[in-house]
């Protein structure tokens, strides 16, 4: 294992110690740091951003991480590639069941789940806040979708965002059999 791999393991462990949403939270934070919308950060921005979250990297570690995920030679890391690499590795069985759950939600088949896709797959009428009149069924569906939406709450969830969410969940489930059973039951696959 080289120094960058060791650094990634250190960051992954720090994120996962924050629970199932640790990497998802990091993704949200990085997207806010990316003020120019370039979807990239330089070593200094990475180091300062991680420090704000209480995740420590020294200068050499931050530079090594940036070099590894610098796709265009600009000296910056590609955020999506970095976050994908930070997710704990999952077995093919786990990836397949996550993809199957996403496909069930993506009724339009366009690779993006929106509230319209949820209708007929996830019902909100029985939700206590709908029954009490506090929320509409539309609000319940939107809030449900927001659980998986890792960027600004834009009402659209991609497969990568769905995988980001479930990578944290996956890390807390010991065996593939348990994870597949949980997903199969939860999503009625």
PDB file of N, CA and C in Angstrom, residues 106-176:
ATOM      1  N   UNK A 106     -36.065   4.270 -10.367  1.00  0.00           N
ATOM      2  CA  UNK A 106     -35.921   5.040 -11.612  1.00  0.00           C
ATOM      3  C   UNK A 106     -36.897   4.525 -12.659  1.00  0.00           C
ATOM      4  N   UNK A 107     -38.164   4.821 -12.441  1.00  0.00           N
ATOM      5  CA  UNK A 107     -39.215   4.286 -13.324  1.00  0.00           C
ATOM      6  C   UNK A 107     -39.101   4.806 -14.756  1.00  0.00           C
ATOM      7  N   UNK A 108     -38.552   6.007 -14.920  1.00  0.00           N
ATOM      8  CA  UNK A 108     -38.414   6.567 -16.265  1.00  0.00           C
ATOM      9  C   UNK A 108     -37.215   5.964 -16.995  1.00  0.00           C
ATOM     10  N   UNK A 109     -36.278   5.365 -16.248  1.00  0.00           N
ATOM     11  CA  UNK A 109     -35.108   4.740 -16.858  1.00  0.00           C
ATOM     12  C   UNK A 109     -34.071   5.720 -17.372  1.00  0.00           C
ATOM     13  N   UNK A 110     -34.132   6.976 -16.917  1.00  0.00           N
ATOM     14  CA  UNK A 110     -33.196   7.987 -17.427  1.00  0.00           C
ATOM     15  C   UNK A 110     -31.937   8.143 -16.577  1.00  0.00           C
ATOM     16  N   UNK A 111     -31.791   7.317 -15.540  1.00  0.00           N
ATOM     17  CA  UNK A 111     -30.594   7.381 -14.701  1.00  0.00           C
ATOM     18  C   UNK A 111     -30.655   8.409 -13.588  1.00  0.00           C
ATOM     19  N   UNK A 112     -31.812   9.044 -13.430  1.00  0.00           N
ATOM     20  CA  UNK A 112     -32.011  10.042 -12.378  1.00  0.00           C
ATOM     21  C   UNK A 112     -33.372   9.783 -11.745  1.00  0.00           C
ATOM     22  N   UNK A 113     -33.404   9.709 -10.413  1.00  0.00           N
ATOM     23  CA  UNK A 113     -34.669   9.517  -9.709  1.00  0.00           C
ATOM     24  C   UNK A 113     -35.164  10.875  -9.244  1.00  0.00           C
ATOM     25  N   UNK A 114     -36.419  11.169  -9.599  1.00  0.00           N
ATOM     26  CA  UNK A 114     -37.072  12.402  -9.163  1.00  0.00           C
ATOM     27  C   UNK A 114     -38.389  12.026  -8.493  1.00  0.00           C
ATOM     28  N   UNK A 115     -39.059  12.995  -7.918  1.00  0.00           N
ATOM     29  CA  UNK A 115     -40.308  12.729  -7.202  1.00  0.00           C
ATOM     30  C   UNK A 115     -41.292  11.981  -8.092  1.00  0.00           C
ATOM     31  N   UNK A 116     -41.394  12.344  -9.356  1.00  0.00           N
ATOM     32  CA  UNK A 116     -42.334  11.653 -10.250  1.00  0.00           C
ATOM     33  C   UNK A 116     -42.033  10.161 -10.354  1.00  0.00           C
ATOM     34  N   UNK A 117     -40.748   9.792 -10.286  1.00  0.00           N
ATOM     35  CA  UNK A 117     -40.375   8.380 -10.329  1.00  0.00           C
ATOM     36  C   UNK A 117     -40.865   7.635  -9.089  1.00  0.00           C
ATOM     37  N   UNK A 118     -40.952   8.335  -7.972  1.00  0.00           N
ATOM     38  CA  UNK A 118     -41.327   7.680  -6.715  1.00  0.00           C
ATOM     39  C   UNK A 118     -42.800   7.315  -6.646  1.00  0.00           C
ATOM     40  N   UNK A 119     -43.623   8.068  -7.352  1.00  0.00           N
ATOM     41  CA  UNK A 119     -45.049   7.787  -7.313  1.00  0.00           C
ATOM     42  C   UNK A 119     -45.300   6.345  -7.777  1.00  0.00           C
ATOM     43  N   UNK A 120     -46.037   5.617  -6.998  1.00  0.00           N
ATOM     44  CA  UNK A 120     -46.319   4.229  -7.337  1.00  0.00           C
ATOM     45  C   UNK A 120     -45.279   3.254  -6.798  1.00  0.00           C
ATOM     46  N   UNK A 121     -44.110   3.751  -6.406  1.00  0.00           N
ATOM     47  CA  UNK A 121     -43.083   2.887  -5.821  1.00  0.00           C
ATOM     48  C   UNK A 121     -43.055   3.102  -4.312  1.00  0.00           C
ATOM     49  N   UNK A 122     -43.181   4.341  -3.917  1.00  0.00           N
ATOM     50  CA  UNK A 122     -43.157   4.701  -2.505  1.00  0.00           C
ATOM     51  C   UNK A 122     -44.391   5.540  -2.240  1.00  0.00           C
ATOM     52  N   UNK A 123     -45.254   5.064  -1.376  1.00  0.00           N
ATOM     53  CA  UNK A 123     -46.483   5.790  -1.078  1.00  0.00           C
ATOM     54  C   UNK A 123     -46.348   6.625   0.177  1.00  0.00           C
ATOM     55  N   UNK A 124     -46.812   7.835   0.115  1.00  0.00           N
ATOM     56  CA  UNK A 124     -46.725   8.718   1.264  1.00  0.00           C
ATOM     57  C   UNK A 124     -48.032   8.947   1.983  1.00  0.00           C
ATOM     58  N   UNK A 125     -49.119   8.397   1.447  1.00  0.00           N
ATOM     59  CA  UNK A 125     -50.431   8.663   2.053  1.00  0.00           C
ATOM     60  C   UNK A 125     -50.548   8.187   3.494  1.00  0.00           C
ATOM     61  N   UNK A 126     -49.857   7.111   3.835  1.00  0.00           N
ATOM     62  CA  UNK A 126     -49.962   6.558   5.192  1.00  0.00           C
ATOM     63  C   UNK A 126     -49.002   7.229   6.173  1.00  0.00           C
ATOM     64  N   UNK A 127     -48.160   8.136   5.672  1.00  0.00           N
ATOM     65  CA  UNK A 127     -47.207   8.817   6.550  1.00  0.00           C
ATOM     66  C   UNK A 127     -47.987   9.610   7.602  1.00  0.00           C
ATOM     67  N   UNK A 128     -47.562   9.545   8.870  1.00  0.00           N
ATOM     68  CA  UNK A 128     -48.305  10.236   9.938  1.00  0.00           C
ATOM     69  C   UNK A 128     -48.513  11.732   9.692  1.00  0.00           C
ATOM     70  N   UNK A 129     -47.541  12.405   9.085  1.00  0.00           N
ATOM     71  CA  UNK A 129     -47.702  13.850   8.865  1.00  0.00           C
ATOM     72  C   UNK A 129     -48.670  14.159   7.721  1.00  0.00           C
ATOM     73  N   UNK A 130     -48.811  13.235   6.785  1.00  0.00           N
ATOM     74  CA  UNK A 130     -49.826  13.405   5.737  1.00  0.00           C
ATOM     75  C   UNK A 130     -51.197  13.164   6.346  1.00  0.00           C
ATOM     76  N   UNK A 131     -51.294  12.123   7.145  1.00  0.00           N
ATOM     77  CA  UNK A 131     -52.574  11.793   7.773  1.00  0.00           C
ATOM     78  C   UNK A 131     -53.054  12.904   8.707  1.00  0.00           C
ATOM     79  N   UNK A 132     -52.103  13.606   9.339  1.00  0.00           N
ATOM     80  CA  UNK A 132     -52.483  14.695  10.254  1.00  0.00           C
ATOM     81  C   UNK A 132     -52.709  16.011   9.517  1.00  0.00           C
ATOM     82  N   UNK A 133     -52.372  16.064   8.224  1.00  0.00           N
ATOM     83  CA  UNK A 133     -52.554  17.277   7.450  1.00  0.00           C
ATOM     84  C   UNK A 133     -51.380  18.238   7.498  1.00  0.00           C
ATOM     85  N   UNK A 134     -50.301  17.879   8.176  1.00  0.00           N
ATOM     86  CA  UNK A 134     -49.134  18.753   8.275  1.00  0.00           C
ATOM     87  C   UNK A 134     -48.371  18.840   6.951  1.00  0.00           C
ATOM     88  N   UNK A 135     -48.283  17.734   6.241  1.00  0.00           N
ATOM     89  CA  UNK A 135     -47.547  17.678   4.971  1.00  0.00           C
ATOM     90  C   UNK A 135     -48.459  17.132   3.887  1.00  0.00           C
ATOM     91  N   UNK A 136     -48.099  17.436   2.659  1.00  0.00           N
ATOM     92  CA  UNK A 136     -48.753  16.813   1.521  1.00  0.00           C
ATOM     93  C   UNK A 136     -47.979  15.542   1.160  1.00  0.00           C
ATOM     94  N   UNK A 137     -48.580  14.712   0.348  1.00  0.00           N
ATOM     95  CA  UNK A 137     -47.872  13.513  -0.111  1.00  0.00           C
ATOM     96  C   UNK A 137     -46.633  13.904  -0.917  1.00  0.00           C
ATOM     97  N   UNK A 138     -46.730  14.995  -1.666  1.00  0.00           N
ATOM     98  CA  UNK A 138     -45.582  15.506  -2.430  1.00  0.00           C
ATOM     99  C   UNK A 138     -44.410  15.835  -1.503  1.00  0.00           C
ATOM    100  N   UNK A 139     -44.706  16.485  -0.359  1.00  0.00           N
ATOM    101  CA  UNK A 139     -43.646  16.817   0.600  1.00  0.00           C
ATOM    102  C   UNK A 139     -42.991  15.558   1.165  1.00  0.00           C
ATOM    103  N   UNK A 140     -43.768  14.541   1.443  1.00  0.00           N
ATOM    104  CA  UNK A 140     -43.224  13.286   1.964  1.00  0.00           C
ATOM    105  C   UNK A 140     -42.295  12.658   0.928  1.00  0.00           C
ATOM    106  N   UNK A 141     -42.728  12.631  -0.318  1.00  0.00           N
ATOM    107  CA  UNK A 141     -41.901  12.045  -1.377  1.00  0.00           C
ATOM    108  C   UNK A 141     -40.606  12.830  -1.539  1.00  0.00           C
ATOM    109  N   UNK A 142     -40.686  14.141  -1.495  1.00  0.00           N
ATOM    110  CA  UNK A 142     -39.489  14.972  -1.638  1.00  0.00           C
ATOM    111  C   UNK A 142     -38.521  14.757  -0.469  1.00  0.00           C
ATOM    112  N   UNK A 143     -39.049  14.704   0.732  1.00  0.00           N
ATOM    113  CA  UNK A 143     -38.189  14.475   1.899  1.00  0.00           C
ATOM    114  C   UNK A 143     -37.564  13.087   1.867  1.00  0.00           C
ATOM    115  N   UNK A 144     -38.314  12.115   1.386  1.00  0.00           N
ATOM    116  CA  UNK A 144     -37.762  10.773   1.227  1.00  0.00           C
ATOM    117  C   UNK A 144     -36.608  10.806   0.236  1.00  0.00           C
ATOM    118  N   UNK A 145     -36.811  11.453  -0.887  1.00  0.00           N
ATOM    119  CA  UNK A 145     -35.769  11.556  -1.913  1.00  0.00           C
ATOM    120  C   UNK A 145     -34.551  12.305  -1.391  1.00  0.00           C
ATOM    121  N   UNK A 146     -34.772  13.323  -0.581  1.00  0.00           N
ATOM    122  CA  UNK A 146     -33.668  14.110  -0.030  1.00  0.00           C
ATOM    123  C   UNK A 146     -32.692  13.272   0.800  1.00  0.00           C
ATOM    124  N   UNK A 147     -33.159  12.153   1.345  1.00  0.00           N
ATOM    125  CA  UNK A 147     -32.257  11.274   2.097  1.00  0.00           C
ATOM    126  C   UNK A 147     -31.087  10.789   1.251  1.00  0.00           C
ATOM    127  N   UNK A 148     -31.305  10.626  -0.033  1.00  0.00           N
ATOM    128  CA  UNK A 148     -30.289  10.067  -0.921  1.00  0.00           C
ATOM    129  C   UNK A 148     -29.567  11.138  -1.723  1.00  0.00           C
ATOM    130  N   UNK A 149     -30.093  12.335  -1.723  1.00  0.00           N
ATOM    131  CA  UNK A 149     -29.560  13.434  -2.528  1.00  0.00           C
ATOM    132  C   UNK A 149     -28.341  14.011  -1.829  1.00  0.00           C
ATOM    133  N   UNK A 150     -27.150  13.734  -2.367  1.00  0.00           N
ATOM    134  CA  UNK A 150     -25.937  14.128  -1.652  1.00  0.00           C
ATOM    135  C   UNK A 150     -25.428  15.511  -2.026  1.00  0.00           C
ATOM    136  N   UNK A 151     -25.901  16.067  -3.108  1.00  0.00           N
ATOM    137  CA  UNK A 151     -25.485  17.431  -3.437  1.00  0.00           C
ATOM    138  C   UNK A 151     -26.545  18.385  -2.898  1.00  0.00           C
ATOM    139  N   UNK A 152     -26.511  19.612  -3.356  1.00  0.00           N
ATOM    140  CA  UNK A 152     -27.576  20.523  -2.935  1.00  0.00           C
ATOM    141  C   UNK A 152     -28.893  19.849  -3.267  1.00  0.00           C
ATOM    142  N   UNK A 153     -29.846  20.004  -2.408  1.00  0.00           N
ATOM    143  CA  UNK A 153     -31.129  19.322  -2.573  1.00  0.00           C
ATOM    144  C   UNK A 153     -31.814  19.802  -3.842  1.00  0.00           C
ATOM    145  N   UNK A 154     -31.472  19.130  -4.948  1.00  0.00           N
ATOM    146  CA  UNK A 154     -31.994  19.545  -6.248  1.00  0.00           C
ATOM    147  C   UNK A 154     -33.165  18.688  -6.714  1.00  0.00           C
ATOM    148  N   UNK A 155     -33.594  17.734  -5.887  1.00  0.00           N
ATOM    149  CA  UNK A 155     -34.726  16.899  -6.264  1.00  0.00           C
ATOM    150  C   UNK A 155     -34.377  15.816  -7.262  1.00  0.00           C
ATOM    151  N   UNK A 156     -33.088  15.593  -7.486  1.00  0.00           N
ATOM    152  CA  UNK A 156     -32.641  14.569  -8.427  1.00  0.00           C
ATOM    153  C   UNK A 156     -31.570  13.719  -7.759  1.00  0.00           C
ATOM    154  N   UNK A 157     -31.734  12.407  -7.827  1.00  0.00           N
ATOM    155  CA  UNK A 157     -30.760  11.494  -7.239  1.00  0.00           C
ATOM    156  C   UNK A 157     -30.210  10.609  -8.350  1.00  0.00           C
ATOM    157  N   UNK A 158     -28.885  10.619  -8.480  1.00  0.00           N
ATOM    158  CA  UNK A 158     -28.219   9.778  -9.475  1.00  0.00           C
ATOM    159  C   UNK A 158     -27.822   8.454  -8.820  1.00  0.00           C
ATOM    160  N   UNK A 159     -27.424   7.494  -9.646  1.00  0.00           N
ATOM    161  CA  UNK A 159     -26.953   6.220  -9.120  1.00  0.00           C
ATOM    162  C   UNK A 159     -25.745   6.432  -8.216  1.00  0.00           C
ATOM    163  N   UNK A 160     -24.844   7.333  -8.596  1.00  0.00           N
ATOM    164  CA  UNK A 160     -23.654   7.599  -7.768  1.00  0.00           C
ATOM    165  C   UNK A 160     -24.058   8.119  -6.390  1.00  0.00           C
ATOM    166  N   UNK A 161     -25.045   9.013  -6.315  1.00  0.00           N
ATOM    167  CA  UNK A 161     -25.509   9.524  -5.025  1.00  0.00           C
ATOM    168  C   UNK A 161     -26.151   8.407  -4.199  1.00  0.00           C
ATOM    169  N   UNK A 162     -26.917   7.554  -4.864  1.00  0.00           N
ATOM    170  CA  UNK A 162     -27.567   6.428  -4.200  1.00  0.00           C
ATOM    171  C   UNK A 162     -26.506   5.466  -3.660  1.00  0.00           C
ATOM    172  N   UNK A 163     -25.468   5.218  -4.454  1.00  0.00           N
ATOM    173  CA  UNK A 163     -24.368   4.362  -4.012  1.00  0.00           C
ATOM    174  C   UNK A 163     -23.611   5.005  -2.852  1.00  0.00           C
ATOM    175  N   UNK A 164     -23.408   6.313  -2.900  1.00  0.00           N
ATOM    176  CA  UNK A 164     -22.746   7.013  -1.802  1.00  0.00           C
ATOM    177  C   UNK A 164     -23.502   6.794  -0.494  1.00  0.00           C
ATOM    178  N   UNK A 165     -24.799   6.937  -0.564  1.00  0.00           N
ATOM    179  CA  UNK A 165     -25.625   6.742   0.626  1.00  0.00           C
ATOM    180  C   UNK A 165     -25.451   5.321   1.161  1.00  0.00           C
ATOM    181  N   UNK A 166     -25.590   4.354   0.273  1.00  0.00           N
ATOM    182  CA  UNK A 166     -25.548   2.962   0.713  1.00  0.00           C
ATOM    183  C   UNK A 166     -24.142   2.457   1.013  1.00  0.00           C
ATOM    184  N   UNK A 167     -23.100   3.150   0.576  1.00  0.00           N
ATOM    185  CA  UNK A 167     -21.744   2.721   0.947  1.00  0.00           C
ATOM    186  C   UNK A 167     -21.547   2.863   2.450  1.00  0.00           C
ATOM    187  N   UNK A 168     -22.100   3.906   3.027  1.00  0.00           N
ATOM    188  CA  UNK A 168     -22.020   4.067   4.475  1.00  0.00           C
ATOM    189  C   UNK A 168     -22.833   3.018   5.204  1.00  0.00           C
ATOM    190  N   UNK A 169     -24.004   2.721   4.699  1.00  0.00           N
ATOM    191  CA  UNK A 169     -24.830   1.671   5.291  1.00  0.00           C
ATOM    192  C   UNK A 169     -24.104   0.328   5.168  1.00  0.00           C
ATOM    193  N   UNK A 170     -23.558   0.072   4.000  1.00  0.00           N
ATOM    194  CA  UNK A 170     -22.864  -1.188   3.738  1.00  0.00           C
ATOM    195  C   UNK A 170     -21.723  -1.426   4.717  1.00  0.00           C
ATOM    196  N   UNK A 171     -21.006  -0.374   5.053  1.00  0.00           N
ATOM    197  CA  UNK A 171     -19.856  -0.504   5.946  1.00  0.00           C
ATOM    198  C   UNK A 171     -20.263  -0.984   7.335  1.00  0.00           C
ATOM    199  N   UNK A 172     -21.528  -0.803   7.699  1.00  0.00           N
ATOM    200  CA  UNK A 172     -21.980  -1.208   9.030  1.00  0.00           C
ATOM    201  C   UNK A 172     -22.670  -2.571   9.039  1.00  0.00           C
ATOM    202  N   UNK A 173     -22.694  -3.252   7.884  1.00  0.00           N
ATOM    203  CA  UNK A 173     -23.318  -4.577   7.793  1.00  0.00           C
ATOM    204  C   UNK A 173     -22.218  -5.594   7.496  1.00  0.00           C
ATOM    205  N   UNK A 174     -22.102  -6.595   8.349  1.00  0.00           N
ATOM    206  CA  UNK A 174     -20.967  -7.510   8.297  1.00  0.00           C
ATOM    207  C   UNK A 174     -20.886  -8.379   7.048  1.00  0.00           C
ATOM    208  N   UNK A 175     -21.970  -9.006   6.672  1.00  0.00           N
ATOM    209  CA  UNK A 175     -21.882  -9.975   5.566  1.00  0.00           C
ATOM    210  C   UNK A 175     -22.700  -9.532   4.364  1.00  0.00           C
ATOM    211  N   UNK A 176     -22.300 -10.030   3.201  1.00  0.00           N
ATOM    212  CA  UNK A 176     -23.062  -9.766   1.977  1.00  0.00           C
ATOM    213  C   UNK A 176     -24.485 -10.288   2.110  1.00  0.00           C
TER     214      UNK A 176
END
